[in-house]
Amino acid sequence: MNDLVIMQDRQAVTTSLKVAEVFDKNHRDVMESIRNLTAENSAVEKMFEKSSYINLQKHEQPMYYMNRDGFSLLAMGFTGKKAMGFKLKYIAAFNKMEDFIKNGRRKDNYPIPATYGEALQLAADLQKKVEHDKPKVDYYDSQMRNPGLMTTTVIANDYDMSAREMHQKLHDYGVIYRQGKNWVLYSKYKGQGYAQEEPFPYRNSNNHQGMKPILKWTQKGKKLIYDLFKQHGILPSVEQMELLPG
């Protein structure tokens, strides 16, 4: 029941995974309910954000983030005494997190970041603290199942570029190189907590299933990319907008 509500993009949210766990429901059914809600009314779409996580078999699976309104709509269909108790716990958790955000402090006593760069630095600092506080084996295991790991495509979206373009730039900056069909870190960046290779299932033209490694970035890696790109005058879209005259 810990961390019913978390902070993402400076708002209180929960996930379809956590809702399924707390209300003892199949995650596929929760996902289906969310898809039905967003299909009924386009205004509902902004209450949910599609994402992904890595399951115990180290496969990437879909999930949703949702804000308070999204959770309220979803939970309307949950009935019974236990369900009511869980709803009340969720309401209390949303209130608590929103209070922390409103007052400019998180429950871990870190300041709310004001800029994109500050947010990345905070995330990288938190990752560094986890690395320091936990044994390396435990940390690696938790990160392999951490939905916070990001594909290059996700990060590239912040810069309005494709994953292919970002991979090429990271290659030009000496961060990654091609090994067969896969991108891997140069030795300088290996073992530094910037990225990890994860097995990704696929099917070829003959419908044979296989696994290939895919490079995914940690928050520390995302901050590395941000710093390198900024050195070369490349800013994420949100910072480009801030530079426009008012």
PDB file of C-alpha atoms in Angstrom, residues 40-209:
ATOM      1  CA  GLU A  40     -16.062   7.496 -24.851  1.00  0.00           C
ATOM      2  CA  ASN A  41     -14.980  11.104 -24.461  1.00  0.00           C
ATOM      3  CA  SER A  42     -11.916  12.888 -25.809  1.00  0.00           C
ATOM      4  CA  ALA A  43     -11.845  15.147 -22.716  1.00  0.00           C
ATOM      5  CA  VAL A  44     -10.948  12.097 -20.641  1.00  0.00           C
ATOM      6  CA  GLU A  45      -7.749  11.437 -22.620  1.00  0.00           C
ATOM      7  CA  LYS A  46      -5.810  14.172 -20.813  1.00  0.00           C
ATOM      8  CA  MET A  47      -6.490  12.425 -17.495  1.00  0.00           C
ATOM      9  CA  PHE A  48      -4.494   9.375 -18.587  1.00  0.00           C
ATOM     10  CA  GLU A  49      -1.027   9.017 -20.067  1.00  0.00           C
ATOM     11  CA  LYS A  50       0.096   5.796 -21.692  1.00  0.00           C
ATOM     12  CA  SER A  51       3.482   4.496 -20.608  1.00  0.00           C
ATOM     13  CA  SER A  52       5.248   1.167 -20.111  1.00  0.00           C
ATOM     14  CA  TYR A  53       7.016  -0.918 -17.487  1.00  0.00           C
ATOM     15  CA  ILE A  54       9.331  -3.936 -17.411  1.00  0.00           C
ATOM     16  CA  ASN A  55       7.726  -7.072 -15.971  1.00  0.00           C
ATOM     17  CA  LEU A  56       9.447  -9.835 -14.022  1.00  0.00           C
ATOM     18  CA  GLN A  57      10.233 -11.630 -17.275  1.00  0.00           C
ATOM     19  CA  LYS A  58      12.017  -8.426 -18.365  1.00  0.00           C
ATOM     20  CA  HIS A  59       9.488  -7.731 -21.122  1.00  0.00           C
ATOM     21  CA  GLU A  60       8.161  -4.248 -21.831  1.00  0.00           C
ATOM     22  CA  GLN A  61       4.429  -4.026 -21.096  1.00  0.00           C
ATOM     23  CA  PRO A  62       1.926  -1.138 -21.376  1.00  0.00           C
ATOM     24  CA  MET A  63       0.479   0.746 -18.422  1.00  0.00           C
ATOM     25  CA  TYR A  64      -1.142   4.118 -17.720  1.00  0.00           C
ATOM     26  CA  TYR A  65      -0.446   7.060 -15.444  1.00  0.00           C
ATOM     27  CA  MET A  66      -3.563   8.881 -14.260  1.00  0.00           C
ATOM     28  CA  ASN A  67      -4.272  12.035 -12.278  1.00  0.00           C
ATOM     29  CA  ARG A  68      -6.881  12.438  -9.541  1.00  0.00           C
ATOM     30  CA  ASP A  69      -9.732  12.969 -12.019  1.00  0.00           C
ATOM     31  CA  GLY A  70      -8.751   9.921 -14.031  1.00  0.00           C
ATOM     32  CA  PHE A  71      -8.584   7.778 -10.919  1.00  0.00           C
ATOM     33  CA  SER A  72     -11.973   9.067  -9.742  1.00  0.00           C
ATOM     34  CA  LEU A  73     -13.618   8.141 -13.054  1.00  0.00           C
ATOM     35  CA  LEU A  74     -11.968   4.738 -13.102  1.00  0.00           C
ATOM     36  CA  ALA A  75     -12.777   3.936  -9.466  1.00  0.00           C
ATOM     37  CA  MET A  76     -16.461   4.800  -9.851  1.00  0.00           C
ATOM     38  CA  GLY A  77     -17.051   1.268 -11.062  1.00  0.00           C
ATOM     39  CA  PHE A  78     -15.302  -0.352  -8.089  1.00  0.00           C
ATOM     40  CA  THR A  79     -17.898  -1.405  -5.503  1.00  0.00           C
ATOM     41  CA  GLY A  80     -17.942  -3.081  -2.097  1.00  0.00           C
ATOM     42  CA  LYS A  81     -16.818  -2.173   1.434  1.00  0.00           C
ATOM     43  CA  LYS A  82     -13.155  -2.922   0.744  1.00  0.00           C
ATOM     44  CA  ALA A  83     -13.252  -0.863  -2.431  1.00  0.00           C
ATOM     45  CA  MET A  84     -14.672   2.110  -0.517  1.00  0.00           C
ATOM     46  CA  GLY A  85     -11.854   1.849   2.030  1.00  0.00           C
ATOM     47  CA  PHE A  86      -9.233   1.815  -0.709  1.00  0.00           C
ATOM     48  CA  LYS A  87     -10.860   4.796  -2.432  1.00  0.00           C
ATOM     49  CA  LEU A  88     -10.640   6.779   0.808  1.00  0.00           C
ATOM     50  CA  LYS A  89      -6.977   5.856   1.198  1.00  0.00           C
ATOM     51  CA  TYR A  90      -6.346   7.025  -2.356  1.00  0.00           C
ATOM     52  CA  ILE A  91      -8.151  10.322  -1.766  1.00  0.00           C
ATOM     53  CA  ALA A  92      -6.022  10.909   1.334  1.00  0.00           C
ATOM     54  CA  ALA A  93      -2.861  10.060  -0.628  1.00  0.00           C
ATOM     55  CA  PHE A  94      -3.779  12.460  -3.457  1.00  0.00           C
ATOM     56  CA  ASN A  95      -4.513  15.208  -0.919  1.00  0.00           C
ATOM     57  CA  LYS A  96      -1.178  14.645   0.808  1.00  0.00           C
ATOM     58  CA  MET A  97       0.870  14.667  -2.398  1.00  0.00           C
ATOM     59  CA  GLU A  98      -0.949  17.722  -3.781  1.00  0.00           C
ATOM     60  CA  ASP A  99      -0.299  19.514  -0.503  1.00  0.00           C
ATOM     61  CA  PHE A 100       3.438  18.796  -0.829  1.00  0.00           C
ATOM     62  CA  ILE A 101       3.411  20.073  -4.398  1.00  0.00           C
ATOM     63  CA  LYS A 102       1.409  23.194  -3.489  1.00  0.00           C
ATOM     64  CA  ASN A 103       3.764  24.060  -0.655  1.00  0.00           C
ATOM     65  CA  GLY A 104       6.838  23.598  -2.772  1.00  0.00           C
ATOM     66  CA  ARG A 105       8.238  20.566  -0.946  1.00  0.00           C
ATOM     67  CA  ARG A 106       8.048  16.865  -1.653  1.00  0.00           C
ATOM     68  CA  LYS A 107       7.638  14.202   1.015  1.00  0.00           C
ATOM     69  CA  ASP A 108      11.374  13.432   0.608  1.00  0.00           C
ATOM     70  CA  ASN A 109      12.087  17.119   1.403  1.00  0.00           C
ATOM     71  CA  TYR A 110      13.479  17.899  -2.046  1.00  0.00           C
ATOM     72  CA  PRO A 111      12.433  21.244  -3.602  1.00  0.00           C
ATOM     73  CA  ILE A 112      10.000  21.209  -6.489  1.00  0.00           C
ATOM     74  CA  PRO A 113      12.073  21.843  -9.660  1.00  0.00           C
ATOM     75  CA  ALA A 114      11.259  25.059 -11.514  1.00  0.00           C
ATOM     76  CA  THR A 115      12.861  24.229 -14.860  1.00  0.00           C
ATOM     77  CA  TYR A 116      13.374  21.235 -17.116  1.00  0.00           C
ATOM     78  CA  GLY A 117      17.091  21.154 -16.279  1.00  0.00           C
ATOM     79  CA  GLU A 118      16.422  21.301 -12.543  1.00  0.00           C
ATOM     80  CA  ALA A 119      13.941  18.451 -12.827  1.00  0.00           C
ATOM     81  CA  LEU A 120      16.516  16.272 -14.600  1.00  0.00           C
ATOM     82  CA  GLN A 121      19.150  17.137 -11.993  1.00  0.00           C
ATOM     83  CA  LEU A 122      16.770  16.234  -9.160  1.00  0.00           C
ATOM     84  CA  ALA A 123      15.958  12.897 -10.776  1.00  0.00           C
ATOM     85  CA  ALA A 124      19.660  12.175 -11.288  1.00  0.00           C
ATOM     86  CA  ASP A 125      20.437  13.110  -7.663  1.00  0.00           C
ATOM     87  CA  LEU A 126      17.700  10.798  -6.409  1.00  0.00           C
ATOM     88  CA  GLN A 127      19.075   7.956  -8.535  1.00  0.00           C
ATOM     89  CA  LYS A 128      22.560   8.592  -7.134  1.00  0.00           C
ATOM     90  CA  LYS A 129      21.165   8.398  -3.604  1.00  0.00           C
ATOM     91  CA  VAL A 130      19.541   5.043  -4.387  1.00  0.00           C
ATOM     92  CA  GLU A 131      22.827   3.761  -5.825  1.00  0.00           C
ATOM     93  CA  HIS A 132      24.640   4.824  -2.665  1.00  0.00           C
ATOM     94  CA  ASP A 133      22.083   3.500  -0.184  1.00  0.00           C
ATOM     95  CA  LYS A 134      21.440   0.093  -1.763  1.00  0.00           C
ATOM     96  CA  PRO A 135      23.751  -2.793  -2.635  1.00  0.00           C
ATOM     97  CA  LYS A 136      24.617  -2.799  -6.324  1.00  0.00           C
ATOM     98  CA  VAL A 137      22.918  -6.135  -6.978  1.00  0.00           C
ATOM     99  CA  ASP A 138      19.656  -4.962  -5.415  1.00  0.00           C
ATOM    100  CA  TYR A 139      19.822  -1.692  -7.312  1.00  0.00           C
ATOM    101  CA  TYR A 140      20.458  -3.367 -10.678  1.00  0.00           C
ATOM    102  CA  ASP A 141      17.616  -5.804 -10.105  1.00  0.00           C
ATOM    103  CA  SER A 142      15.200  -3.027  -9.164  1.00  0.00           C
ATOM    104  CA  GLN A 143      16.211  -0.890 -12.148  1.00  0.00           C
ATOM    105  CA  MET A 144      15.660  -3.749 -14.577  1.00  0.00           C
ATOM    106  CA  ARG A 145      12.028  -3.773 -13.492  1.00  0.00           C
ATOM    107  CA  ASN A 146      11.791  -0.004 -13.098  1.00  0.00           C
ATOM    108  CA  PRO A 147       9.162   1.678 -15.304  1.00  0.00           C
ATOM    109  CA  GLY A 148      11.313   4.811 -14.993  1.00  0.00           C
ATOM    110  CA  LEU A 149      13.817   3.408 -17.518  1.00  0.00           C
ATOM    111  CA  MET A 150      13.332   5.240 -20.819  1.00  0.00           C
ATOM    112  CA  THR A 151      13.870   4.346 -24.444  1.00  0.00           C
ATOM    113  CA  THR A 152      15.734   6.762 -26.684  1.00  0.00           C
ATOM    114  CA  THR A 153      12.445   7.400 -28.482  1.00  0.00           C
ATOM    115  CA  VAL A 154      10.865   8.784 -25.298  1.00  0.00           C
ATOM    116  CA  ILE A 155      13.772  11.149 -24.635  1.00  0.00           C
ATOM    117  CA  ALA A 156      14.014  12.169 -28.304  1.00  0.00           C
ATOM    118  CA  ASN A 157      10.377  13.296 -28.186  1.00  0.00           C
ATOM    119  CA  ASP A 158      11.420  16.061 -25.770  1.00  0.00           C
ATOM    120  CA  TYR A 159      13.630  17.437 -28.538  1.00  0.00           C
ATOM    121  CA  ASP A 160      11.179  16.934 -31.414  1.00  0.00           C
ATOM    122  CA  MET A 161      13.561  14.493 -33.058  1.00  0.00           C
ATOM    123  CA  SER A 162      13.484  10.806 -33.899  1.00  0.00           C
ATOM    124  CA  ALA A 163      15.344   8.104 -31.987  1.00  0.00           C
ATOM    125  CA  ARG A 164      17.485   7.623 -35.093  1.00  0.00           C
ATOM    126  CA  GLU A 165      18.563  11.259 -35.043  1.00  0.00           C
ATOM    127  CA  MET A 166      19.322  11.153 -31.321  1.00  0.00           C
ATOM    128  CA  HIS A 167      21.305   7.920 -31.655  1.00  0.00           C
ATOM    129  CA  GLN A 168      23.404   9.514 -34.399  1.00  0.00           C
ATOM    130  CA  LYS A 169      24.116  12.610 -32.321  1.00  0.00           C
ATOM    131  CA  LEU A 170      25.049  10.505 -29.280  1.00  0.00           C
ATOM    132  CA  HIS A 171      27.384   8.568 -31.557  1.00  0.00           C
ATOM    133  CA  ASP A 172      28.906  11.832 -32.816  1.00  0.00           C
ATOM    134  CA  TYR A 173      29.421  12.935 -29.191  1.00  0.00           C
ATOM    135  CA  GLY A 174      31.212   9.675 -28.342  1.00  0.00           C
ATOM    136  CA  VAL A 175      28.558   8.192 -26.064  1.00  0.00           C
ATOM    137  CA  ILE A 176      27.322   5.175 -28.041  1.00  0.00           C
ATOM    138  CA  TYR A 177      28.387   3.127 -31.047  1.00  0.00           C
ATOM    139  CA  ARG A 178      26.940   0.437 -33.288  1.00  0.00           C
ATOM    140  CA  GLN A 179      27.574  -3.191 -32.429  1.00  0.00           C
ATOM    141  CA  GLY A 180      25.816  -5.153 -35.126  1.00  0.00           C
ATOM    142  CA  LYS A 181      22.264  -3.821 -35.180  1.00  0.00           C
ATOM    143  CA  ASN A 182      22.387  -2.558 -31.596  1.00  0.00           C
ATOM    144  CA  TRP A 183      23.591   0.632 -29.953  1.00  0.00           C
ATOM    145  CA  VAL A 184      25.894   0.185 -26.946  1.00  0.00           C
ATOM    146  CA  LEU A 185      27.743   2.550 -24.618  1.00  0.00           C
ATOM    147  CA  TYR A 186      31.389   3.356 -25.107  1.00  0.00           C
ATOM    148  CA  SER A 187      33.518   2.003 -22.250  1.00  0.00           C
ATOM    149  CA  LYS A 188      33.861   5.522 -20.816  1.00  0.00           C
ATOM    150  CA  TYR A 189      30.156   5.515 -19.942  1.00  0.00           C
ATOM    151  CA  LYS A 190      29.658   1.855 -19.052  1.00  0.00           C
ATOM    152  CA  GLY A 191      28.984   0.973 -15.431  1.00  0.00           C
ATOM    153  CA  GLN A 192      28.188   4.585 -14.553  1.00  0.00           C
ATOM    154  CA  GLY A 193      24.436   4.119 -14.170  1.00  0.00           C
ATOM    155  CA  TYR A 194      23.557   5.974 -17.376  1.00  0.00           C
ATOM    156  CA  ALA A 195      21.834   3.173 -19.266  1.00  0.00           C
ATOM    157  CA  GLN A 196      21.104  -0.538 -19.280  1.00  0.00           C
ATOM    158  CA  GLU A 197      20.491  -3.125 -21.932  1.00  0.00           C
ATOM    159  CA  GLU A 198      17.176  -4.937 -21.689  1.00  0.00           C
ATOM    160  CA  PRO A 199      15.958  -7.930 -23.678  1.00  0.00           C
ATOM    161  CA  PHE A 200      13.192  -6.985 -26.099  1.00  0.00           C
ATOM    162  CA  PRO A 201      10.966  -9.672 -27.697  1.00  0.00           C
ATOM    163  CA  TYR A 202      10.336  -9.545 -31.451  1.00  0.00           C
ATOM    164  CA  ARG A 203       9.080 -11.657 -34.333  1.00  0.00           C
ATOM    165  CA  ASN A 204      10.844 -11.867 -37.664  1.00  0.00           C
ATOM    166  CA  SER A 205       9.306 -12.168 -41.123  1.00  0.00           C
ATOM    167  CA  ASN A 206       9.003 -15.927 -40.640  1.00  0.00           C
ATOM    168  CA  ASN A 207       7.033 -15.351 -37.427  1.00  0.00           C
ATOM    169  CA  HIS A 208       9.880 -16.744 -35.327  1.00  0.00           C
ATOM    170  CA  GLN A 209      10.140 -15.122 -31.919  1.00  0.00           C
TER     171      GLN A 209
END
